[in-house]
mmCIF file of C-alpha atoms and ligand atoms in Angstrom:
data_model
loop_
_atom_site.group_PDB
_atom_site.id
_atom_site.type_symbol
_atom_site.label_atom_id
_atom_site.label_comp_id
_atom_site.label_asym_id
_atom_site.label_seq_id
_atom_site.Cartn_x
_atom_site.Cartn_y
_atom_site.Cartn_z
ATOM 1 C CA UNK S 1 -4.348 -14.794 9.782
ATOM 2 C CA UNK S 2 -6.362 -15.917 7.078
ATOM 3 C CA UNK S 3 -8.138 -14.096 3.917
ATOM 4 C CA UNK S 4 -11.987 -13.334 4.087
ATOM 5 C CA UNK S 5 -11.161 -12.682 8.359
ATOM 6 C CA UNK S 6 -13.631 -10.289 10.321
ATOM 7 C CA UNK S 7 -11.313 -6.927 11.198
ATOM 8 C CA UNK S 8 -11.446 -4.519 13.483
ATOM 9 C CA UNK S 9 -9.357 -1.731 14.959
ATOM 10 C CA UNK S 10 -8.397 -1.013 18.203
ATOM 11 C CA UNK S 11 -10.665 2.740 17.963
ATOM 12 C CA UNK S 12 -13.690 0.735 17.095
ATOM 13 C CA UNK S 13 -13.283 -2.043 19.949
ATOM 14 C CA UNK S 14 -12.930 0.898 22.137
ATOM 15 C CA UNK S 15 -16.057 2.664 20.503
ATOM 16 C CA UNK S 16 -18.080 -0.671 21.461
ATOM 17 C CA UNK S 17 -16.909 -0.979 24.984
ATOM 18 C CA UNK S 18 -18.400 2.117 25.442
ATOM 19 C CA UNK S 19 -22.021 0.372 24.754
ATOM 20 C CA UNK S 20 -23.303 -1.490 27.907
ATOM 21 C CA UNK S 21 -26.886 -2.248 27.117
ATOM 22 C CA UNK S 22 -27.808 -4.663 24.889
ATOM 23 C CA UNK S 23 -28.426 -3.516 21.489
ATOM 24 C CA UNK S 24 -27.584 -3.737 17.956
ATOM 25 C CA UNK S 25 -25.277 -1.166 15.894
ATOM 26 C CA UNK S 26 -24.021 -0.668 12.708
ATOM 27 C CA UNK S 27 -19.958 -1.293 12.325
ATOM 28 C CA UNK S 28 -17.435 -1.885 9.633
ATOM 29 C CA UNK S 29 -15.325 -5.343 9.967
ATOM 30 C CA UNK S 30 -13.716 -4.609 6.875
ATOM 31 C CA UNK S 31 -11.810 -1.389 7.429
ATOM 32 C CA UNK S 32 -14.629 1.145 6.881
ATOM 33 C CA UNK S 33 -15.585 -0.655 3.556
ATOM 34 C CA UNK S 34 -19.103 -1.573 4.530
ATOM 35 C CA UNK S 35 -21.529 -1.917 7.335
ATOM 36 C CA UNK S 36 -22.586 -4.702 8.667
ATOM 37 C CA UNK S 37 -25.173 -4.870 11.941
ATOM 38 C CA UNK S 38 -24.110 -6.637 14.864
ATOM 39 C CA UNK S 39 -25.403 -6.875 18.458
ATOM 40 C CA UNK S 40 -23.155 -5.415 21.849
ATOM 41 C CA UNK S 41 -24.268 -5.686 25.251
ATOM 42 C CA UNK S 42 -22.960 -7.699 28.606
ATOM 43 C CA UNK S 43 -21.530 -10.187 27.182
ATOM 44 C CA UNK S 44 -19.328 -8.595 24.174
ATOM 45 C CA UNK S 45 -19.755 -8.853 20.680
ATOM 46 C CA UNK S 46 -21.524 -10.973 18.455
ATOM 47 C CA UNK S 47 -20.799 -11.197 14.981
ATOM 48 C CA UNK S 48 -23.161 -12.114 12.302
ATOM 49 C CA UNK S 49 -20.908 -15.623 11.603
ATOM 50 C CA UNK S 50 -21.812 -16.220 15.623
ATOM 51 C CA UNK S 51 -19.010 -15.779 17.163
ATOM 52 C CA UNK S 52 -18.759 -14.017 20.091
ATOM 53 C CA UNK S 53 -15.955 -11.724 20.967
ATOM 54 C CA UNK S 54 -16.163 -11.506 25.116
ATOM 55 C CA UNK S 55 -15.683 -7.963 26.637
ATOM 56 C CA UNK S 56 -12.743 -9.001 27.563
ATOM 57 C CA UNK S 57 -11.056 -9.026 24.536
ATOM 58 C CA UNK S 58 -12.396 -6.366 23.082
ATOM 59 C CA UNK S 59 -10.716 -4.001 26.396
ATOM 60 C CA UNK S 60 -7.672 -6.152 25.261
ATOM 61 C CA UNK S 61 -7.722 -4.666 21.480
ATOM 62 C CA UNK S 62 -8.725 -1.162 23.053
ATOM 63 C CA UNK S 63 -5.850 -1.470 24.945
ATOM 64 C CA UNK S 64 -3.384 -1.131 22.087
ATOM 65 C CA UNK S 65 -2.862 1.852 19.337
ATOM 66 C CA UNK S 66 -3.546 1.882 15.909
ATOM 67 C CA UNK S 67 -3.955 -2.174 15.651
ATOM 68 C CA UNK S 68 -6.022 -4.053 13.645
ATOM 69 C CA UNK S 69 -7.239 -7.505 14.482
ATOM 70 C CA UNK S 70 -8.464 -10.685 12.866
ATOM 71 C CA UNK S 71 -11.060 -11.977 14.964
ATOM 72 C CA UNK S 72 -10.665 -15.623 14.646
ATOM 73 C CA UNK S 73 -12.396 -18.664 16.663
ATOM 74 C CA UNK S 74 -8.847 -18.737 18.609
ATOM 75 C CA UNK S 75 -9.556 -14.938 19.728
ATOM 76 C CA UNK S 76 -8.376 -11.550 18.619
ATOM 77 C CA UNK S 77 -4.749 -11.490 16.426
ATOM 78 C CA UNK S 78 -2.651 -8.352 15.436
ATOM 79 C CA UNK S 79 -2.818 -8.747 11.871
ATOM 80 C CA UNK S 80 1.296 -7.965 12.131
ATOM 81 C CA UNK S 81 3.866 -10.662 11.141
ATOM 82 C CA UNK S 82 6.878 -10.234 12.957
ATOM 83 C CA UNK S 83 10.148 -12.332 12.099
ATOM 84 C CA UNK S 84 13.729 -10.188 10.651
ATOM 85 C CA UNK S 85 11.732 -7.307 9.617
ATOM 86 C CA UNK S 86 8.368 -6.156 11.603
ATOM 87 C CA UNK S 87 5.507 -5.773 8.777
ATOM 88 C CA UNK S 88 1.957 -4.765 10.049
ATOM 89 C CA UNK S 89 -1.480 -3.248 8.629
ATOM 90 C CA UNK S 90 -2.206 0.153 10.074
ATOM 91 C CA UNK S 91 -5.332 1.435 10.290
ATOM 92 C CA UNK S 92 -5.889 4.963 8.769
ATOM 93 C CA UNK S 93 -9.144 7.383 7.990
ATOM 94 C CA UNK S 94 -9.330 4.988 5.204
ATOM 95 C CA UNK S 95 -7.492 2.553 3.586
ATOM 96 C CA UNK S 96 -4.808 0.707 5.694
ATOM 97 C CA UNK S 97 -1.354 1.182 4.833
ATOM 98 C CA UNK S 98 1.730 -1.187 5.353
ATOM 99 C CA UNK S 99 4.467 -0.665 8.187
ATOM 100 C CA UNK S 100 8.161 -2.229 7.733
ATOM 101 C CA UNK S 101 9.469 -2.063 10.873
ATOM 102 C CA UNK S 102 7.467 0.943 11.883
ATOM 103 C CA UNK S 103 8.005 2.876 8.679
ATOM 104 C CA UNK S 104 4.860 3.705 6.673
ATOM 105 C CA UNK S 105 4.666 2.998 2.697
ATOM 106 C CA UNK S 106 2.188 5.380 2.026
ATOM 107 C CA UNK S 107 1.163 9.357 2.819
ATOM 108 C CA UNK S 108 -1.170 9.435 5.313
ATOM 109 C CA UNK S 109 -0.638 12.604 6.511
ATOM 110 C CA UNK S 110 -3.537 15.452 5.104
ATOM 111 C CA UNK S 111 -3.641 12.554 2.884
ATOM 112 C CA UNK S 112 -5.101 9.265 3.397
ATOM 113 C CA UNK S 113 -3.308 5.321 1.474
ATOM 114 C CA UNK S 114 -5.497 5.041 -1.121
ATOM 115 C CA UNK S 115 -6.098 8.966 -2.549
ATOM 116 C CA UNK S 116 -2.426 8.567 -2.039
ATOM 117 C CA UNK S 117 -2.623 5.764 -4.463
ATOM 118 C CA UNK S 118 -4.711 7.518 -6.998
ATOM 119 C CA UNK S 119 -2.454 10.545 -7.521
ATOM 120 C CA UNK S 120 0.830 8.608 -8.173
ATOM 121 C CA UNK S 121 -1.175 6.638 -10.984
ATOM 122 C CA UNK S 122 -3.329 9.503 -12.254
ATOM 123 C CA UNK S 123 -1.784 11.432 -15.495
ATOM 124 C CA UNK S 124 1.175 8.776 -15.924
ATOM 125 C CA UNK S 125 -1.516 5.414 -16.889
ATOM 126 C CA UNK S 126 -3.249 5.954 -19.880
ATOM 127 C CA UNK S 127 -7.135 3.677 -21.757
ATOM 128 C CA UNK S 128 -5.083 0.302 -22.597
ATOM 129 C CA UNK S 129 -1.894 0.560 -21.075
ATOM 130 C CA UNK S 130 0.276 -2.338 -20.303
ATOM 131 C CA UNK S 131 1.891 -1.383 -16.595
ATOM 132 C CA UNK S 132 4.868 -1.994 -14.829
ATOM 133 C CA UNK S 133 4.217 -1.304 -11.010
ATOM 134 C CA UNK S 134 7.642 -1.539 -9.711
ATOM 135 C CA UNK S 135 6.618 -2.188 -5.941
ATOM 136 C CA UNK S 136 3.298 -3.556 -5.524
ATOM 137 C CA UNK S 137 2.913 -3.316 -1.662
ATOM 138 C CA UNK S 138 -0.785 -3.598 -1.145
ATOM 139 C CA UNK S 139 -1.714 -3.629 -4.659
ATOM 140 C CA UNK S 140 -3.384 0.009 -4.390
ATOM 141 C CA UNK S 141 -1.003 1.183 -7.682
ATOM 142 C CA UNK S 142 -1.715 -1.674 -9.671
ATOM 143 C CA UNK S 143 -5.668 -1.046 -8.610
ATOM 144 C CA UNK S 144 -5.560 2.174 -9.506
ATOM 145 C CA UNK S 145 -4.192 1.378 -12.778
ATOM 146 C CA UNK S 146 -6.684 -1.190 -13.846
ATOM 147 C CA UNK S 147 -9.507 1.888 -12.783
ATOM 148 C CA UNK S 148 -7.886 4.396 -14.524
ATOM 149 C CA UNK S 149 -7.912 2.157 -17.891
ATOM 150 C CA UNK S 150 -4.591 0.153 -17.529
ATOM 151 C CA UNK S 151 -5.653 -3.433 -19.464
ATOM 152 C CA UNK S 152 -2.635 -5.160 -18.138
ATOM 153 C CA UNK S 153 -0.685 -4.762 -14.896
ATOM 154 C CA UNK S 154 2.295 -6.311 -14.189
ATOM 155 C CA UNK S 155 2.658 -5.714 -9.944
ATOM 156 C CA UNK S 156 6.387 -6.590 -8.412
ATOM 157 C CA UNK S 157 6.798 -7.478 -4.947
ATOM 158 C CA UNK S 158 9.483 -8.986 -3.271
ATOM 159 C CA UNK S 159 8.421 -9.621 0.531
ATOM 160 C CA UNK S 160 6.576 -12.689 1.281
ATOM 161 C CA UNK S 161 5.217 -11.124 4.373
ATOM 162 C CA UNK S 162 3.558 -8.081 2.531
ATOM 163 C CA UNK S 163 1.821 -10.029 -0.192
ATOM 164 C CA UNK S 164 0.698 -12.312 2.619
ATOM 165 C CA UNK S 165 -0.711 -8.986 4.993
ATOM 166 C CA UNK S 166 -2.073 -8.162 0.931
ATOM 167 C CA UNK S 167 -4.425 -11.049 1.123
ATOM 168 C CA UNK S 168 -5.944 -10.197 4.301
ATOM 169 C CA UNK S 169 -6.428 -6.836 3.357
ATOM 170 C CA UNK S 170 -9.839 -5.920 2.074
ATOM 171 C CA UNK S 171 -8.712 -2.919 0.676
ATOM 172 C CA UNK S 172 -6.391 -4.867 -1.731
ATOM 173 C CA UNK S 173 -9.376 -7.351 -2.847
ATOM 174 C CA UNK S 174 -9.446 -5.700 -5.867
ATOM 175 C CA UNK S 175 -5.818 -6.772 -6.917
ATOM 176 C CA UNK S 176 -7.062 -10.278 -6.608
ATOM 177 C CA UNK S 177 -10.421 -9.361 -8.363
ATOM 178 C CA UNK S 178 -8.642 -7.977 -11.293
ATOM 179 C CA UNK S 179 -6.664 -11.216 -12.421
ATOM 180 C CA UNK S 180 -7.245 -11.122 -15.755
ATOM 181 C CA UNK S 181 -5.505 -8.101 -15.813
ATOM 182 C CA UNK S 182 -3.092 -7.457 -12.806
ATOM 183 C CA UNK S 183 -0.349 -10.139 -12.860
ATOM 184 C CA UNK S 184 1.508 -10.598 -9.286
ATOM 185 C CA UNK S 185 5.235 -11.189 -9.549
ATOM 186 C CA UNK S 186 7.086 -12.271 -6.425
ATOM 187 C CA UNK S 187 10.757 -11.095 -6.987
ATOM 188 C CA UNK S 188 12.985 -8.845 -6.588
ATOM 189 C CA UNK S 189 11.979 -6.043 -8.985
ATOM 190 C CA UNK S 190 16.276 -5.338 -9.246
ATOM 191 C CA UNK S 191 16.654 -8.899 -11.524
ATOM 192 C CA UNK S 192 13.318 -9.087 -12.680
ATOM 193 C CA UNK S 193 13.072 -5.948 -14.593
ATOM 194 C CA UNK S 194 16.737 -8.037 -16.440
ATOM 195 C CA UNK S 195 14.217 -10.296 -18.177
ATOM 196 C CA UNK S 196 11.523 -8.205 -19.566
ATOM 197 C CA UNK S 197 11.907 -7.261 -23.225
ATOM 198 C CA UNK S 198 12.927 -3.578 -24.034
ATOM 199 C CA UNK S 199 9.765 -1.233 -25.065
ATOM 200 C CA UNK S 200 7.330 -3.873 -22.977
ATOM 201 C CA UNK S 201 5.528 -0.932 -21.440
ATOM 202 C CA UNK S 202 3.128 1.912 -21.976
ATOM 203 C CA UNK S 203 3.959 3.074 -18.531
ATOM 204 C CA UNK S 204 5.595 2.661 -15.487
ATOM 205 C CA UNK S 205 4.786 3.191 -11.664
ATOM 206 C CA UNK S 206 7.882 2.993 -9.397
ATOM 207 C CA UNK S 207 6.902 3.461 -5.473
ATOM 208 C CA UNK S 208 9.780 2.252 -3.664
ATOM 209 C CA UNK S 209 10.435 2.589 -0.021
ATOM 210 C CA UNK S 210 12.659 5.794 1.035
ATOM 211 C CA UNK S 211 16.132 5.844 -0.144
ATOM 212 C CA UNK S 212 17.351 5.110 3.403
ATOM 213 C CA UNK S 213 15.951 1.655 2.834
ATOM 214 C CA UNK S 214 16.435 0.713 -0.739
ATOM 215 C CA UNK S 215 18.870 3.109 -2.357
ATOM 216 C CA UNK S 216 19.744 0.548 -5.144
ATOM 217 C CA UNK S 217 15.952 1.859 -6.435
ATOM 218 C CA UNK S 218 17.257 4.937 -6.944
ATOM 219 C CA UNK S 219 20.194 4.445 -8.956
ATOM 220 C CA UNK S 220 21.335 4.820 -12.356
ATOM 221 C CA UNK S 221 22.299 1.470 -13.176
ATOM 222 C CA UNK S 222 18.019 0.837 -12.440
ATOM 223 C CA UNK S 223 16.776 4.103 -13.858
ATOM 224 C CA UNK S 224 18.524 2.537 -17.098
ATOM 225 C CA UNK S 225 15.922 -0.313 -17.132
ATOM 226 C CA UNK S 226 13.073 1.521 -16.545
ATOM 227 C CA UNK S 227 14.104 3.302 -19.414
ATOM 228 C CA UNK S 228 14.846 0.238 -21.600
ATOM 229 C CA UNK S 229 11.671 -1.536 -20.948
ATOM 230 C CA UNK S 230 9.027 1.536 -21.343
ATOM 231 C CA UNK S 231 8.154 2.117 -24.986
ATOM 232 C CA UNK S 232 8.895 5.792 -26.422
ATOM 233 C CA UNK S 233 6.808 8.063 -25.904
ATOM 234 C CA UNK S 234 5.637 6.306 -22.277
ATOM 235 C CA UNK S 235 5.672 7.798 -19.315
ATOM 236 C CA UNK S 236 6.880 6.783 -15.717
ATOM 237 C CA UNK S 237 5.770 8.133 -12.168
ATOM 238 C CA UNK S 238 8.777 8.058 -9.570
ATOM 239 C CA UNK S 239 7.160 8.415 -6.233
ATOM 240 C CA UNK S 240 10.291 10.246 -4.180
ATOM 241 C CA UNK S 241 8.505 11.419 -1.034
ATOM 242 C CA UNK S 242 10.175 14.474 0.739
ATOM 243 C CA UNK S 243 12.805 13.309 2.789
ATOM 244 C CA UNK S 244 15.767 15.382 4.250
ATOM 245 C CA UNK S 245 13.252 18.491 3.156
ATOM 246 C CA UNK S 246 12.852 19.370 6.663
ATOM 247 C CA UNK S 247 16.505 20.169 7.483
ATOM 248 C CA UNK S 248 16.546 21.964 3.990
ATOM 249 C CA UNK S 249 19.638 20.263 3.448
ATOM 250 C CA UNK S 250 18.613 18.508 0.302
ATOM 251 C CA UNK S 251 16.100 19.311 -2.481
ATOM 252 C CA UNK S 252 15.857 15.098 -2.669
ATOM 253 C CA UNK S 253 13.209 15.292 -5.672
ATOM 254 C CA UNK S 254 15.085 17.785 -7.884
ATOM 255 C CA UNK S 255 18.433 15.209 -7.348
ATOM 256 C CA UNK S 256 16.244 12.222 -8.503
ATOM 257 C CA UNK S 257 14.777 14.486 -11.812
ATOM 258 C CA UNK S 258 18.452 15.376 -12.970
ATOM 259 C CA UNK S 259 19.705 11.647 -12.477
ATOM 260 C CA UNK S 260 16.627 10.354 -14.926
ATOM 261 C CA UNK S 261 17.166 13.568 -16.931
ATOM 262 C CA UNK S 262 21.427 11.895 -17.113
ATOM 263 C CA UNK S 263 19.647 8.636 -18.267
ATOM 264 C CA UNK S 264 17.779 9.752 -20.604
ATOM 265 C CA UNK S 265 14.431 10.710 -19.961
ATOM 266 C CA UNK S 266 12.115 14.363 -19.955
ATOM 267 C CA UNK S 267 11.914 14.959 -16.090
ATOM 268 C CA UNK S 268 10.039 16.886 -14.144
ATOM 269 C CA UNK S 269 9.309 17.377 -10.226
ATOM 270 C CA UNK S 270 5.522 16.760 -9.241
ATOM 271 C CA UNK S 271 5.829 18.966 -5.881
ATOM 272 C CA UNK S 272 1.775 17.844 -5.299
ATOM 273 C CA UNK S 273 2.555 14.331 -5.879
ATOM 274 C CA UNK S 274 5.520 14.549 -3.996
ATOM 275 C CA UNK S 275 7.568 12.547 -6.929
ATOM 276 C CA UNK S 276 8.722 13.076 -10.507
ATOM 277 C CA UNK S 277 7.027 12.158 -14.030
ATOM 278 C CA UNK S 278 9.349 11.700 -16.815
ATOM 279 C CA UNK S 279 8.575 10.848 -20.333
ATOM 280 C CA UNK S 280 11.007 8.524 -22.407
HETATM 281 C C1 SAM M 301 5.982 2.185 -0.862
HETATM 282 S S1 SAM M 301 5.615 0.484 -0.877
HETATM 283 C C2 SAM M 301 4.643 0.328 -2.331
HETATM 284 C C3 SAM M 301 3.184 0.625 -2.140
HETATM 285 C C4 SAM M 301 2.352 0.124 -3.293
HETATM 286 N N1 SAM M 301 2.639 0.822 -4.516
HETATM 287 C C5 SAM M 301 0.881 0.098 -2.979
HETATM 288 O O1 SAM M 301 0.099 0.507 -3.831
HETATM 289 O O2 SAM M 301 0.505 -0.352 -1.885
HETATM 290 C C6 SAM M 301 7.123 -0.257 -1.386
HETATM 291 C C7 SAM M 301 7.063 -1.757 -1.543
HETATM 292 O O3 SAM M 301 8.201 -2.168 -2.291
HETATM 293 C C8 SAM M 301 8.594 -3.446 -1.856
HETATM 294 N N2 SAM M 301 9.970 -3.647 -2.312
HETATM 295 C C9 SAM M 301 11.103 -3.223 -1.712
HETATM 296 N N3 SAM M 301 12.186 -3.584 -2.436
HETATM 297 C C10 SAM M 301 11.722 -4.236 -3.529
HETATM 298 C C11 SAM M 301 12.342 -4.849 -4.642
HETATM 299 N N4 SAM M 301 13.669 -4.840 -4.776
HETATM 300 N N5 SAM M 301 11.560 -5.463 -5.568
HETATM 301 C C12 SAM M 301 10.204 -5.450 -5.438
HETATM 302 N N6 SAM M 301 9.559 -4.903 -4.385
HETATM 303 C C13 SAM M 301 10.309 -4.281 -3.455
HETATM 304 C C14 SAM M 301 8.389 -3.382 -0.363
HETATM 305 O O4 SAM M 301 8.295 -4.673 0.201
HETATM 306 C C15 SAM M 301 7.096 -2.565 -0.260
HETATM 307 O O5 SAM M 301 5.993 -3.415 -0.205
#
């Protein structure tokens, strides 16, 4: 995979194969970002850099579900990288969002990645703010902080494999755009957050994965450090999703707003941003 790549999912590749004569049409190969004209007929695709993508391939791409694909000079890839863990792009009404082994890091249900993005940073990042974003993923919080005012970012991620699906993105090319004022840190947010200074922060975005996967970003002992570093007075967004809700066995948000509450912040649930803001 490699940045700057064509993309295209496997909906539009079957869209295309339903075109037989030759003609030109408008299509997005960068995830519904912009339009670019390129011509379809007999013999398959041909993109505006001159490659051709045979018919062939393209049935191959419309083949699969919810892919999308680099189209290279050495044919079509999954842009997936698959090694312990399974991480892939998946293609949404809009932005992409990231899969760990088949789990998705953002809503896209009634909701799509990047709106997603918007509401977990809107009302907690405030004109000048110096960010922490706990778990950059895709770079969509630390984006949306830098839009909504933020003049420095600092964006935590741990896994190689996501800030490497991050490049190819073009969803995330603002992350790279704004690097005067995001700053990418590759480590594990649980030791990293150890060497920041206390009161660093204006405010704080922490979108973990569920608790089933990382329920060490969850606990006390870390909800102590976010408290140390933000300044007083600054606020934090914990992004808690809804799990176990469906059973009704566990009200999940309201046990994550008492255990900041125990550390010391002002807590409350954010049933519409399915997390909790707290104020230090
Ligand atoms: C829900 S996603 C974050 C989405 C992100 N805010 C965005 O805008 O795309 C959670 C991310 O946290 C990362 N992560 C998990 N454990 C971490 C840790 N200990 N330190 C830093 N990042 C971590 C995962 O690799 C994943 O990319």
């Amino acid at each position: 995979m490699a940045n700057e790549e064509y993309l295209l999912t496997s909906d539009e590749a079957r869209a295309l194969l339903q075109i037989d004569e030759q003609t030109r049409v408008e299509i997005s190969l960068d995830l519904g970002l912009s339009p670019t004209e390129v011509s379809i007929g007999a013999e398959g695709l041909l993109l505006p850099s001159g490659l051709r993508v045979p018919r062939g391939q393209l049935e191959e791409m419309a083949r699969k579900r919810k892919r999308i694909f680099s189209l290279g000079p050495d044919g079509p890839e999954p842009v997936e990288i698959a090694g312990e863990h399974y991480y892939k792009l998946t293609p949404t009404d809009g932005a992409p969002t990231l899969e760990i082994d088949g789990i998705q890091m953002h809503r896209t249900s009634k909701m799509e990645p990047f709106e997603d993005s918007r509401r977990k940073v809107e009302g907690t990042v405030g004109a000048g703010d110096s960010v922490l974003d706990t778990c950059g993923g895709l770079g969509y919080t630390a984006i949306w902080s830098v839009r909504l005012g933020a003049s420095r970012v600092v964006s935590v991620e741990v896994c190689p494999e996501v800030r490497e699906l991050r490049l190819v993105n073009p969803w995330s090319r603002e992350f790279f755009l704004a690097a005067g004022q995001i700053e990418p840190v590759e480590a594990d947010v649980l030791e990293y957050i150890l060497s920041l200074e206390q009161e660093s922060f204006d405010s704080i975005i922490h979108d973990p994965p569920r608790f089933s996967l990382a329920g060490e970003l969850y606990g006390a002992g870390f909800y102590a450090e976010l408290l140390r570093v933000l300044r007083p007075g600054g606020m934090l967004f914990h992004y808690t999703g809804a799990p176990y809700s469906r059973r009704g066995v566990r009200d999940f948000p309201s046990e994550v707003t008492r255990r900041l509450k125990e550390t010391g912040f002002r807590a409350r649930r954010e049933p519409q941003k399915l997390g909790v803001s707290a104020r230090k």
